[in-house]
Amino acid sequence: MDKSNEYTYKYPRPAITVDCVIFGFDKDQLQLKVLLTKRAINPYIGMWPFPGGFINIDETSDECARRKLKEEAGLESIFLEQLYTFSKIERDPRERIISIAYYALVRSTDYILNIGLNIEDVQWFSLDEIPLLAFDHQEILDVAVERLKGKIRYQPIGFELLPEKFTLPDLHRLYETILQRDIDRGNFRKKILSMNLLIDHSDKQKNRPSRGAKIYSFDKNRYESLTKSGFYFEI
Amino acid sequence: MDKSNEYTYKYPRPAITVDCVIFGFDKDQLQLKVLLTKRAINPYIGMWPFPGGFINIDETSDECARRKLKEEAGLESIFLEQLYTFSKIERDPRERIISIAYYALVRSTDYILNIGLNIEDVQWFSLDEIPLLAFDHQEILDVAVERLKGKIRYQPIGFELLPEKFTLPDLHRLYETILQRDIDRGNFRKKILSMNLLIDHSDKQKNRPSRGAKIYSFDKNRYESLTKSGFYFEI
DNA sequence: CCAAAAGTGTTACCGTTACACCCATGG
DNA sequence: CCATGGGTGTAACGGTAACACTTTTGG
């Protein structure tokens, strides 16, 4: 690319970035975590921003978000959704930058994370030990957490935070962790099962009512066809 | 402003616009309507876009949206909320433009609308007689309608589409219109009243069970204090 | 005078809540 | 052998849905 190229406009334009809040569920510590990357280059070397960066002129913001997830954390084909666009004048002291924020959901925090270009480290942080974030990134995080808490109750996005195959106790703990309240075990189980959205992967031969919970997976196809006929998910 | 000024950047930047989908409730026709402005200047003279335009370098997207509402439709201090950011590469054939879309709610479609700068006309259109919209504006409208339908069920934004003072039958008709389904009159009434969020403005002297419905207004203060203690609105 | 609008009451039903209880097993 | 975790059952409660009924008044 020719670095001497310059681009001129009649009116000043803000720069546009995309930032990704990536959530993962740590089932050992029973904590919701977010992924931060440690910058290896200036400016702001050593800080821990969300994956993100300037949008290219020939990519959509969705494409930019997916590119950044891959480049900076090695993550591909995960749940991704636009969150909100942040545009405070002074949100970045260098210059006027508008950020289109996204949030993404990762199936467990166990994956080996690739360390990407210009990144020194990639690490999961639980919500109560987030380092001091640059710019308005704490505000972005707050909005993302609220969105997740709200959406998990009426959209089946919780499954995106668990492996393909999971148990009902897993799902139950996930909901208790994110919503930060106790949920009656039996009632939760009944409600989920009554939707008929889980595929049972248990070994049907052995009749073992206990020790080793039943394995399920989420039936996405069935969910989508139900949705078309007016059904809607709710916990 | 010095028009000869030019602004140069190392990398190409998309232009940023803000577009506002403005909803109003026509209680005579029992229809949800949106406000479009007819352009008086080129390019696209004679077309009917949503109010909106390029963002200034020293204003937030919220400020830009409010400025455009005022400049182009004469609307001030109305409900306004960010909707979604649209960034398809070819959404504007002229050049790469990213649009931060907003939706706004107006108390009735009766108001006299000011015709603003560079605007030939301002008019309400019901959703089934929208003219052919430029760019991806039909998509923006679709997203806005879905957001409104969804949000009106669990946030008290319906009141923003009625005058300060309204009757329960008004509110009932509003909900039936937006959600596009019949809602039992008695049950709706009971549910709304049970929340204790309406202030009764009827003439308490006269005991008139009928002819001329009771006048209410929405108790925003009470709603906000209830919200803080865990209450949440739902129809 | 009656149709339409506003307001109220009644009942059956169903989902949620709060539990208690069983079963299997690993330490 | 018993504490723990997985799974199931049940009874009371409360909100919702469906519908009937009353009152008032404008045409």
Short mmCIF file of C-alpha atoms (C1' of nucleotides) in Angstrom, two decimals:
data_model
loop_
_atom_site.label_atom_id
_atom_site.label_comp_id
_atom_site.label_asym_id
_atom_site.label_seq_id
_atom_site.Cartn_x
_atom_site.Cartn_y
_atom_site.Cartn_z
CA MET A 1 0.00 0.00 0.00
CA ASP A 2 1.34 3.42 -0.92
CA LYS A 3 1.75 5.27 2.34
CA SER A 4 2.14 8.61 0.64
CA ASN A 5 -1.44 8.45 -0.52
CA GLU A 6 -3.63 10.99 1.14
CA TYR A 7 -7.35 11.35 1.17
CA THR A 8 -8.97 14.75 1.06
CA TYR A 9 -12.53 15.77 1.84
CA LYS A 10 -14.38 19.03 1.78
CA TYR A 11 -15.58 18.68 5.36
CA PRO A 12 -13.79 17.11 8.31
CA ARG A 13 -14.67 13.50 9.00
CA PRO A 14 -14.48 11.55 12.21
CA ALA A 15 -12.50 8.34 12.14
CA ILE A 16 -14.53 5.16 12.58
CA THR A 17 -13.50 2.20 14.66
CA VAL A 18 -15.14 -1.05 15.65
CA ASP A 19 -14.74 -2.44 19.18
CA CYS A 20 -15.72 -5.95 20.27
CA VAL A 21 -16.77 -6.93 23.76
CA ILE A 22 -16.23 -10.69 23.88
CA PHE A 23 -17.99 -12.66 26.60
CA GLY A 24 -17.08 -16.12 27.79
CA PHE A 25 -18.44 -18.27 30.61
CA ASP A 26 -15.96 -19.79 33.00
CA LYS A 27 -17.81 -22.84 34.31
CA ASP A 28 -15.21 -23.67 36.92
CA GLN A 29 -15.19 -20.30 38.57
CA LEU A 30 -18.84 -19.69 37.72
CA GLN A 31 -18.00 -16.29 36.32
CA LEU A 32 -18.77 -14.30 33.26
CA LYS A 33 -15.57 -13.04 31.68
CA VAL A 34 -14.54 -10.68 28.93
CA LEU A 35 -11.58 -10.92 26.61
CA LEU A 36 -9.04 -8.12 26.49
CA THR A 37 -5.91 -7.81 24.38
CA LYS A 38 -2.69 -6.21 25.51
CA ARG A 39 -1.28 -3.80 22.98
CA ALA A 40 2.28 -4.50 21.80
CA ILE A 41 2.71 -1.24 19.93
CA ASN A 42 2.21 2.43 20.45
CA PRO A 43 0.09 4.36 21.07
CA TYR A 44 -1.17 3.02 24.36
CA ILE A 45 1.36 0.18 24.47
CA GLY A 46 0.70 -2.06 27.45
CA MET A 47 -2.96 -1.16 27.81
CA TRP A 48 -5.77 -3.68 27.59
CA PRO A 49 -8.37 -2.59 25.05
CA PHE A 50 -11.15 -4.68 23.54
CA PRO A 51 -10.22 -6.17 20.20
CA GLY A 52 -11.02 -3.61 17.56
CA GLY A 53 -9.63 -0.98 15.27
CA PHE A 54 -10.20 1.27 12.32
CA ILE A 55 -12.70 0.22 9.72
CA ASN A 56 -11.46 -0.29 6.17
CA ILE A 57 -13.10 1.68 3.41
CA ASP A 58 -14.25 -1.49 1.66
CA GLU A 59 -15.70 -3.49 4.56
CA THR A 60 -18.90 -3.28 6.54
CA SER A 61 -18.76 -2.84 10.29
CA ASP A 62 -19.80 -6.49 10.71
CA GLU A 63 -16.94 -7.59 8.50
CA CYS A 64 -14.55 -5.36 10.38
CA ALA A 65 -15.66 -6.85 13.69
CA ARG A 66 -15.15 -10.40 12.42
CA ARG A 67 -11.77 -9.47 10.96
CA LYS A 68 -10.64 -8.00 14.25
CA LEU A 69 -11.85 -11.02 16.22
CA LYS A 70 -9.75 -13.21 13.98
CA GLU A 71 -6.68 -10.99 13.72
CA GLU A 72 -6.40 -10.12 17.38
CA ALA A 73 -7.81 -13.13 19.20
CA GLY A 74 -7.91 -15.92 16.62
CA LEU A 75 -11.66 -16.32 17.01
CA GLU A 76 -13.87 -17.35 14.10
CA SER A 77 -17.54 -18.13 13.49
CA ILE A 78 -18.83 -17.08 16.86
CA PHE A 79 -22.00 -15.24 17.81
CA LEU A 80 -21.62 -11.54 17.00
CA GLU A 81 -24.13 -8.72 17.18
CA GLN A 82 -23.97 -4.96 16.91
CA LEU A 83 -24.29 -3.31 20.31
CA TYR A 84 -24.37 0.48 20.03
CA THR A 85 -22.48 3.32 18.40
CA PHE A 86 -20.53 5.59 20.73
CA SER A 87 -19.85 9.09 19.55
CA LYS A 88 -18.93 11.39 22.43
CA ILE A 89 -16.68 14.16 21.15
CA GLU A 90 -13.87 13.62 23.60
CA ARG A 91 -14.10 9.87 23.92
CA ASP A 92 -10.65 9.60 22.33
CA PRO A 93 -8.22 12.41 23.16
CA ARG A 94 -6.22 11.97 19.93
CA GLU A 95 -8.97 12.95 17.56
CA ARG A 96 -12.66 12.58 16.88
CA ILE A 97 -13.37 8.87 16.69
CA ILE A 98 -16.77 7.23 16.51
CA SER A 99 -16.87 3.61 17.58
CA ILE A 100 -19.39 1.04 16.42
CA ALA A 101 -19.37 -1.45 19.28
CA TYR A 102 -20.19 -5.16 18.98
CA TYR A 103 -20.54 -7.95 21.47
CA ALA A 104 -19.57 -11.54 20.84
CA LEU A 105 -20.16 -14.80 22.69
CA VAL A 106 -17.57 -17.57 22.95
CA ARG A 107 -18.23 -21.20 23.85
CA SER A 108 -16.22 -21.50 27.07
CA THR A 109 -13.09 -19.72 28.15
CA ASP A 110 -10.96 -22.85 27.84
CA TYR A 111 -9.96 -22.36 24.24
CA ILE A 112 -6.35 -21.66 23.49
CA LEU A 113 -6.33 -18.08 22.36
CA ASN A 114 -4.15 -17.03 19.47
CA ILE A 115 -2.13 -13.94 20.06
CA GLY A 116 -2.56 -11.72 17.06
CA LEU A 117 -0.83 -9.01 15.14
CA ASN A 118 0.44 -6.14 17.31
CA ILE A 119 -0.90 -7.93 20.35
CA GLU A 120 1.31 -8.88 23.26
CA ASP A 121 -1.19 -10.93 25.19
CA VAL A 122 -4.81 -12.04 25.21
CA GLN A 123 -6.57 -12.74 28.48
CA TRP A 124 -9.95 -13.36 30.08
CA PHE A 125 -10.95 -11.02 32.89
CA SER A 126 -13.87 -11.57 35.21
CA LEU A 127 -16.14 -8.56 35.48
CA ASP A 128 -14.95 -7.59 38.96
CA GLU A 129 -11.28 -7.51 38.07
CA ILE A 130 -11.30 -5.55 34.84
CA PRO A 131 -8.21 -3.35 34.59
CA LEU A 132 -8.65 0.37 34.09
CA LEU A 133 -9.87 0.65 30.55
CA ALA A 134 -8.93 3.41 28.14
CA PHE A 135 -11.35 5.96 26.70
CA ASP A 136 -15.02 5.17 27.26
CA HIS A 137 -14.43 1.43 27.19
CA GLN A 138 -15.86 0.90 30.65
CA GLU A 139 -19.08 2.50 29.45
CA ILE A 140 -19.12 0.23 26.41
CA LEU A 141 -18.62 -2.76 28.69
CA ASP A 142 -21.48 -1.66 30.95
CA VAL A 143 -23.84 -1.37 28.00
CA ALA A 144 -22.73 -4.77 26.74
CA VAL A 145 -23.33 -6.44 30.10
CA GLU A 146 -26.79 -4.92 30.33
CA ARG A 147 -27.61 -6.07 26.82
CA LEU A 148 -26.46 -9.59 27.58
CA LYS A 149 -28.45 -9.74 30.82
CA GLY A 150 -31.55 -8.52 29.09
CA LYS A 151 -31.29 -10.55 25.94
CA ILE A 152 -30.49 -13.89 27.54
CA ARG A 153 -33.98 -13.91 29.03
CA TYR A 154 -35.89 -13.76 25.79
CA GLN A 155 -33.48 -14.98 23.15
CA PRO A 156 -31.65 -18.31 23.18
CA ILE A 157 -28.18 -16.77 23.18
CA GLY A 158 -27.12 -18.45 26.41
CA PHE A 159 -26.34 -21.58 24.41
CA GLU A 160 -23.67 -19.60 22.55
CA LEU A 161 -21.73 -19.45 25.82
CA LEU A 162 -21.75 -23.23 26.30
CA PRO A 163 -20.14 -26.01 24.27
CA GLU A 164 -22.32 -27.63 21.55
CA LYS A 165 -23.19 -30.33 24.06
CA PHE A 166 -24.00 -29.39 27.61
CA THR A 167 -26.03 -30.52 30.59
CA LEU A 168 -29.06 -28.87 32.16
CA PRO A 169 -27.10 -28.10 35.35
CA ASP A 170 -24.54 -26.32 33.13
CA LEU A 171 -27.26 -24.20 31.59
CA HIS A 172 -28.80 -23.57 34.97
CA ARG A 173 -25.51 -22.33 36.43
CA LEU A 174 -24.95 -20.13 33.38
CA TYR A 175 -28.29 -18.38 33.88
CA GLU A 176 -27.75 -17.96 37.61
CA THR A 177 -24.33 -16.48 36.97
CA ILE A 178 -25.38 -14.00 34.32
CA LEU A 179 -28.65 -12.93 35.91
CA GLN A 180 -27.00 -12.87 39.32
CA ARG A 181 -29.85 -14.47 41.18
CA ASP A 182 -30.92 -17.90 42.35
CA ILE A 183 -33.20 -19.80 40.02
CA ASP A 184 -35.13 -22.81 41.30
CA ARG A 185 -33.54 -25.91 39.82
CA GLY A 186 -36.70 -27.88 39.22
CA ASN A 187 -38.66 -24.99 37.76
CA PHE A 188 -35.82 -24.00 35.44
CA ARG A 189 -35.55 -27.55 34.19
CA LYS A 190 -39.28 -27.82 33.58
CA LYS A 191 -39.43 -24.54 31.72
CA ILE A 192 -36.51 -25.32 29.43
CA LEU A 193 -37.63 -28.87 28.72
CA SER A 194 -41.22 -27.80 28.08
CA MET A 195 -40.03 -25.76 25.10
CA ASN A 196 -38.81 -28.93 23.41
CA LEU A 197 -35.77 -27.16 22.09
CA LEU A 198 -33.15 -29.53 23.45
CA ILE A 199 -31.92 -32.67 21.73
CA ASP A 200 -31.12 -35.48 24.14
CA HIS A 201 -27.74 -37.07 23.46
CA SER A 202 -27.71 -39.43 26.42
CA ASP A 203 -26.91 -43.07 26.01
CA LYS A 204 -30.45 -44.38 25.91
CA GLN A 205 -29.45 -47.99 26.79
CA LYS A 206 -28.35 -47.31 30.31
CA ASN A 207 -31.13 -46.21 32.60
CA ARG A 208 -29.11 -44.02 34.95
CA PRO A 209 -31.16 -41.40 36.67
CA SER A 210 -28.11 -39.84 38.25
CA ARG A 211 -24.36 -39.36 38.38
CA GLY A 212 -23.43 -37.80 35.13
CA ALA A 213 -26.13 -35.47 33.95
CA LYS A 214 -27.89 -35.93 30.63
CA ILE A 215 -26.20 -34.40 27.62
CA TYR A 216 -28.21 -32.04 25.47
CA SER A 217 -27.69 -29.77 22.50
CA PHE A 218 -29.78 -26.82 21.37
CA ASP A 219 -32.07 -27.52 18.42
CA LYS A 220 -31.52 -24.38 16.38
CA ASN A 221 -33.58 -25.55 13.41
CA ARG A 222 -36.58 -26.27 15.58
CA TYR A 223 -36.19 -22.91 17.30
CA GLU A 224 -36.23 -21.10 13.98
CA SER A 225 -39.31 -22.88 12.70
CA LEU A 226 -41.11 -22.31 16.00
CA THR A 227 -40.20 -18.63 15.85
CA LYS A 228 -41.83 -18.34 12.44
CA SER A 229 -45.09 -19.62 13.91
CA GLY A 230 -45.21 -17.05 16.66
CA PHE A 231 -43.38 -18.86 19.45
CA TYR A 232 -41.03 -16.88 21.51
CA PHE A 233 -38.38 -17.99 23.90
CA GLU A 234 -38.46 -16.78 27.46
CA ILE A 235 -36.89 -17.76 30.76
CA MET B 1 -17.29 28.98 6.95
CA ASP B 2 -14.36 28.90 4.57
CA LYS B 3 -15.40 26.60 1.76
CA SER B 4 -11.91 26.31 0.39
CA ASN B 5 -10.83 24.46 3.50
CA GLU B 6 -9.97 20.88 2.85
CA TYR B 7 -9.37 18.06 5.24
CA THR B 8 -6.77 15.44 4.58
CA TYR B 9 -6.28 12.05 6.18
CA LYS B 10 -3.76 9.29 5.70
CA TYR B 11 -6.43 6.66 5.13
CA PRO B 12 -9.77 7.01 3.38
CA ARG B 13 -12.71 7.66 5.68
CA PRO B 14 -16.37 6.91 5.16
CA ALA B 15 -18.77 9.82 5.53
CA ILE B 16 -21.13 9.61 8.52
CA THR B 17 -24.77 10.54 8.45
CA VAL B 18 -27.59 10.33 10.95
CA ASP B 19 -31.10 9.31 9.83
CA CYS B 20 -34.24 9.63 11.95
CA VAL B 21 -37.30 7.45 11.65
CA ILE B 22 -40.07 9.47 13.26
CA PHE B 23 -43.21 7.66 14.35
CA GLY B 24 -46.57 9.24 15.04
CA PHE B 25 -49.94 7.73 15.92
CA ASP B 26 -52.93 8.87 13.91
CA LYS B 27 -55.81 8.23 16.30
CA ASP B 28 -58.47 9.01 13.72
CA GLN B 29 -57.27 6.58 11.12
CA LEU B 30 -55.91 4.22 13.77
CA GLN B 31 -52.63 4.03 11.95
CA LEU B 32 -48.98 4.23 12.80
CA LYS B 33 -47.28 6.77 10.56
CA VAL B 34 -43.78 7.91 9.78
CA LEU B 35 -42.59 11.35 8.87
CA LEU B 36 -40.77 11.93 5.60
CA THR B 37 -39.35 15.13 4.19
CA LYS B 38 -39.33 16.05 0.53
CA ARG B 39 -35.98 17.33 -0.64
CA ALA B 40 -35.97 20.76 -2.26
CA ILE B 41 -32.40 20.60 -3.49
CA ASN B 42 -30.12 18.29 -5.37
CA PRO B 43 -29.02 15.58 -5.20
CA TYR B 44 -32.18 13.50 -5.08
CA ILE B 45 -34.46 16.52 -5.36
CA GLY B 46 -38.08 15.48 -5.01
CA MET B 47 -37.36 12.29 -3.09
CA TRP B 48 -38.72 11.57 0.39
CA PRO B 49 -35.93 10.64 2.76
CA PHE B 50 -36.07 10.48 6.54
CA PRO B 51 -34.86 13.64 8.22
CA GLY B 52 -31.11 13.36 8.57
CA GLY B 53 -27.78 14.39 7.19
CA PHE B 54 -24.07 14.54 7.70
CA ILE B 55 -22.74 14.71 11.20
CA ASN B 56 -20.71 17.74 12.22
CA ILE B 57 -17.22 17.19 13.55
CA ASP B 58 -18.12 18.80 16.86
CA GLU B 59 -21.43 17.12 17.67
CA THR B 60 -22.38 13.69 18.94
CA SER B 61 -24.74 11.53 16.91
CA ASP B 62 -27.49 12.25 19.45
CA GLU B 63 -26.97 15.97 19.00
CA CYS B 64 -26.96 15.59 15.26
CA ALA B 65 -30.24 13.69 15.36
CA ARG B 66 -31.89 16.37 17.52
CA ARG B 67 -30.51 19.12 15.29
CA LYS B 68 -31.91 17.43 12.19
CA LEU B 69 -35.30 16.91 13.82
CA LYS B 70 -35.45 20.59 14.52
CA GLU B 71 -34.00 21.86 11.26
CA GLU B 72 -35.99 19.66 8.95
CA ALA B 73 -39.26 19.05 10.77
CA GLY B 74 -39.39 21.66 13.52
CA LEU B 75 -39.59 19.01 16.22
CA GLU B 76 -38.05 19.52 19.64
CA SER B 77 -37.85 17.63 22.93
CA ILE B 78 -39.37 14.41 21.76
CA PHE B 79 -38.45 10.83 22.57
CA LEU B 80 -35.32 9.83 20.65
CA GLU B 81 -33.24 6.69 20.79
CA GLN B 82 -30.43 5.22 18.75
CA LEU B 83 -31.63 2.39 16.54
CA TYR B 84 -28.77 0.76 14.65
CA THR B 85 -25.79 1.67 12.50
CA PHE B 86 -26.03 0.74 8.84
CA SER B 87 -22.79 0.26 6.97
CA LYS B 88 -23.30 -1.71 3.77
CA ILE B 89 -20.63 -0.71 1.26
CA GLU B 90 -23.00 0.18 -1.57
CA ARG B 91 -25.86 1.57 0.50
CA ASP B 92 -25.23 4.97 -1.06
CA PRO B 93 -24.06 4.93 -4.68
CA ARG B 94 -22.29 8.28 -4.40
CA GLU B 95 -19.67 7.21 -1.91
CA ARG B 96 -19.10 5.18 1.21
CA ILE B 97 -21.53 6.48 3.81
CA ILE B 98 -22.23 4.93 7.20
CA SER B 99 -25.52 5.93 8.75
CA ILE B 100 -26.27 5.97 12.46
CA ALA B 101 -30.05 5.55 12.51
CA TYR B 102 -32.37 6.84 15.24
CA TYR B 103 -36.05 6.51 15.90
CA ALA B 104 -38.22 9.17 17.47
CA LEU B 105 -41.76 9.25 18.82
CA VAL B 106 -44.11 12.19 18.39
CA ARG B 107 -47.25 12.90 20.42
CA SER B 108 -49.92 12.67 17.71
CA THR B 109 -49.71 13.47 14.05
CA ASP B 110 -51.87 16.57 14.40
CA TYR B 111 -49.09 19.01 15.06
CA ILE B 112 -48.39 21.63 12.47
CA LEU B 113 -45.10 20.63 11.00
CA ASN B 114 -42.52 23.26 10.21
CA ILE B 115 -40.97 22.96 6.82
CA GLY B 116 -37.27 23.29 7.25
CA LEU B 117 -34.15 24.29 5.41
CA ASN B 118 -33.77 22.69 1.97
CA ILE B 119 -37.06 20.89 2.52
CA GLU B 120 -39.99 21.29 0.16
CA ASP B 121 -42.55 19.42 2.19
CA VAL B 122 -43.02 17.38 5.33
CA GLN B 123 -45.64 14.69 5.49
CA TRP B 124 -46.91 11.73 7.48
CA PHE B 125 -47.14 8.41 5.66
CA SER B 126 -48.88 5.34 6.95
CA LEU B 127 -46.77 2.23 6.81
CA ASP B 128 -48.64 0.72 3.88
CA GLU B 129 -48.30 3.75 1.64
CA ILE B 130 -44.65 4.61 2.03
CA PRO B 131 -43.20 5.90 -1.23
CA LEU B 132 -40.21 4.16 -2.73
CA LEU B 133 -37.39 5.12 -0.42
CA ALA B 134 -33.84 5.83 -1.50
CA PHE B 135 -30.81 3.76 -0.54
CA ASP B 136 -31.43 1.24 2.23
CA HIS B 137 -34.05 3.39 3.91
CA GLN B 138 -36.74 0.74 3.63
CA GLU B 139 -34.47 -1.60 5.57
CA ILE B 140 -33.92 1.08 8.21
CA LEU B 141 -37.67 1.54 8.46
CA ASP B 142 -38.24 -2.19 8.85
CA VAL B 143 -35.73 -2.38 11.68
CA ALA B 144 -37.34 0.65 13.34
CA VAL B 145 -40.83 -0.85 13.17
CA GLU B 146 -39.61 -4.10 14.68
CA ARG B 147 -37.86 -2.23 17.46
CA LEU B 148 -40.98 -0.23 18.23
CA LYS B 149 -43.18 -3.33 18.26
CA GLY B 150 -40.81 -5.11 20.56
CA LYS B 151 -40.05 -2.28 22.90
CA ILE B 152 -43.59 -1.07 23.44
CA ARG B 153 -44.35 -4.33 25.24
CA TYR B 154 -41.78 -3.95 27.97
CA GLN B 155 -41.01 -0.24 28.12
CA PRO B 156 -43.54 2.53 28.64
CA ILE B 157 -42.77 4.24 25.34
CA GLY B 158 -46.31 4.02 24.04
CA PHE B 159 -47.19 7.09 26.10
CA GLU B 160 -44.72 9.06 23.98
CA LEU B 161 -47.09 8.57 21.06
CA LEU B 162 -50.09 10.03 22.90
CA PRO B 163 -50.75 13.54 24.21
CA GLU B 164 -49.77 14.22 27.84
CA LYS B 165 -53.36 13.50 28.79
CA PHE B 166 -55.13 10.57 27.25
CA THR B 167 -57.84 8.01 27.96
CA LEU B 168 -57.53 4.30 28.47
CA PRO B 169 -59.40 3.57 25.23
CA ASP B 170 -56.79 5.75 23.47
CA LEU B 171 -53.99 3.72 24.93
CA HIS B 172 -55.80 0.50 24.13
CA ARG B 173 -56.25 1.45 20.50
CA LEU B 174 -52.61 2.49 20.27
CA TYR B 175 -51.45 -0.91 21.45
CA GLU B 176 -53.83 -2.75 19.16
CA THR B 177 -52.63 -0.69 16.22
CA ILE B 178 -48.93 -1.12 16.80
CA LEU B 179 -49.00 -4.76 17.82
CA GLN B 180 -51.52 -5.49 15.07
CA ARG B 181 -53.71 -7.78 17.12
CA ASP B 182 -56.86 -7.59 19.20
CA ILE B 183 -56.35 -7.05 22.90
CA ASP B 184 -59.20 -7.71 25.31
CA ARG B 185 -60.45 -4.36 26.57
CA GLY B 186 -61.16 -5.39 30.13
CA ASN B 187 -57.94 -7.29 30.60
CA PHE B 188 -55.83 -4.51 29.12
CA ARG B 189 -57.47 -1.99 31.41
CA LYS B 190 -56.92 -4.15 34.48
CA LYS B 191 -53.29 -4.76 33.65
CA ILE B 192 -52.47 -1.11 33.05
CA LEU B 193 -54.36 0.13 36.10
CA SER B 194 -52.84 -2.55 38.33
CA MET B 195 -49.41 -1.00 37.73
CA ASN B 196 -50.56 2.25 39.37
CA LEU B 197 -48.64 4.28 36.84
CA LEU B 198 -51.51 6.46 35.66
CA ILE B 199 -52.61 9.69 37.28
CA ASP B 200 -56.35 10.23 37.14
CA HIS B 201 -57.29 13.71 35.93
CA SER B 202 -61.05 13.20 35.84
CA ASP B 203 -63.44 15.60 37.41
CA LYS B 204 -63.94 13.75 40.68
CA GLN B 205 -67.22 15.56 41.48
CA LYS B 206 -69.31 13.99 38.76
CA ASN B 207 -69.82 10.28 39.05
CA ARG B 208 -70.10 9.45 35.38
CA PRO B 209 -69.36 5.88 34.54
CA SER B 210 -69.63 6.54 30.84
CA ARG B 211 -69.66 8.93 27.93
CA GLY B 212 -66.39 10.67 27.95
CA ALA B 213 -63.68 8.37 29.16
CA LYS B 214 -61.54 9.18 32.17
CA ILE B 215 -58.48 11.30 31.51
CA TYR B 216 -55.12 9.98 32.63
CA SER B 217 -51.48 10.92 32.36
CA PHE B 218 -48.42 8.73 32.75
CA ASP B 219 -46.64 9.04 36.10
CA LYS B 220 -43.03 9.10 34.94
CA ASN B 221 -41.60 9.81 38.37
CA ARG B 222 -43.37 6.87 39.88
CA TYR B 223 -42.25 4.67 37.02
CA GLU B 224 -38.63 5.62 37.57
CA SER B 225 -38.71 5.00 41.28
CA LEU B 226 -40.48 1.66 40.76
CA THR B 227 -37.85 0.69 38.19
CA LYS B 228 -35.12 1.27 40.73
CA SER B 229 -36.76 -1.21 43.09
CA GLY B 230 -36.86 -3.99 40.52
CA PHE B 231 -40.26 -3.41 38.93
CA TYR B 232 -40.51 -3.80 35.28
CA PHE B 233 -43.22 -2.72 32.92
CA GLU B 234 -44.85 -5.30 30.70
CA ILE B 235 -48.02 -5.55 28.64
"C1'" DC C 1 -84.88 4.19 21.84
"C1'" DC C 2 -81.12 1.70 20.65
"C1'" DA C 3 -76.43 1.16 19.23
"C1'" DA C 4 -72.02 2.23 20.60
"C1'" DA C 5 -68.63 3.39 24.06
"C1'" DA C 6 -66.81 3.11 28.78
"C1'" DG C 7 -66.29 0.70 32.64
"C1'" DT C 8 -66.75 -3.46 35.81
"C1'" DG C 9 -67.23 -8.25 37.32
"C1'" DT C 10 -66.80 -13.38 37.09
"C1'" DT C 11 -64.98 -17.68 36.15
"C1'" DA C 12 -61.97 -21.35 34.44
"C1'" DC C 13 -57.63 -22.27 33.40
"C1'" DC C 14 -52.73 -22.55 33.27
"C1'" DG C 15 -48.11 -21.39 34.35
"C1'" DT C 16 -45.20 -20.25 38.04
"C1'" DT C 17 -43.46 -20.81 42.82
"C1'" DA C 18 -41.86 -23.08 46.63
"C1'" DC C 19 -41.07 -26.90 48.19
"C1'" DA C 20 -40.35 -31.95 49.31
"C1'" DC C 21 -38.81 -36.20 47.80
"C1'" DC C 22 -36.14 -40.08 45.30
"C1'" DC C 23 -32.09 -42.09 43.30
"C1'" DA C 24 -27.31 -43.01 42.40
"C1'" DT C 25 -22.60 -42.66 43.47
"C1'" DG C 26 -18.08 -41.14 44.93
"C1'" DG C 27 -15.28 -40.22 48.72
"C1'" DC D 1 -22.68 -44.66 54.58
"C1'" DC D 2 -23.86 -40.28 53.92
"C1'" DA D 3 -23.19 -35.94 51.58
"C1'" DT D 4 -23.72 -34.30 47.06
"C1'" DG D 5 -25.63 -33.69 42.74
"C1'" DG D 6 -29.11 -35.02 39.30
"C1'" DG D 7 -33.74 -35.66 38.52
"C1'" DT D 8 -38.94 -35.67 39.56
"C1'" DG D 9 -43.50 -34.63 41.75
"C1'" DT D 10 -47.01 -31.73 43.85
"C1'" DA D 11 -49.96 -28.37 45.94
"C1'" DA D 12 -51.05 -23.52 46.48
"C1'" DC D 13 -51.12 -19.37 44.44
"C1'" DG D 14 -51.77 -15.67 41.21
"C1'" DG D 15 -52.22 -13.76 36.91
"C1'" DT D 16 -54.41 -14.19 32.41
"C1'" DA D 17 -58.06 -15.12 28.97
"C1'" DA D 18 -62.57 -15.16 27.68
"C1'" DC D 19 -66.78 -13.35 28.16
"C1'" DA D 20 -70.89 -11.38 30.25
"C1'" DC D 21 -73.03 -7.44 32.16
"C1'" DT D 22 -74.18 -2.50 33.33
"C1'" DT D 23 -74.46 2.34 32.54
"C1'" DT D 24 -74.57 6.40 29.82
"C1'" DT D 25 -75.41 9.19 25.89
"C1'" DG D 26 -75.43 10.73 21.05
"C1'" DG D 27 -77.90 10.28 16.97
#
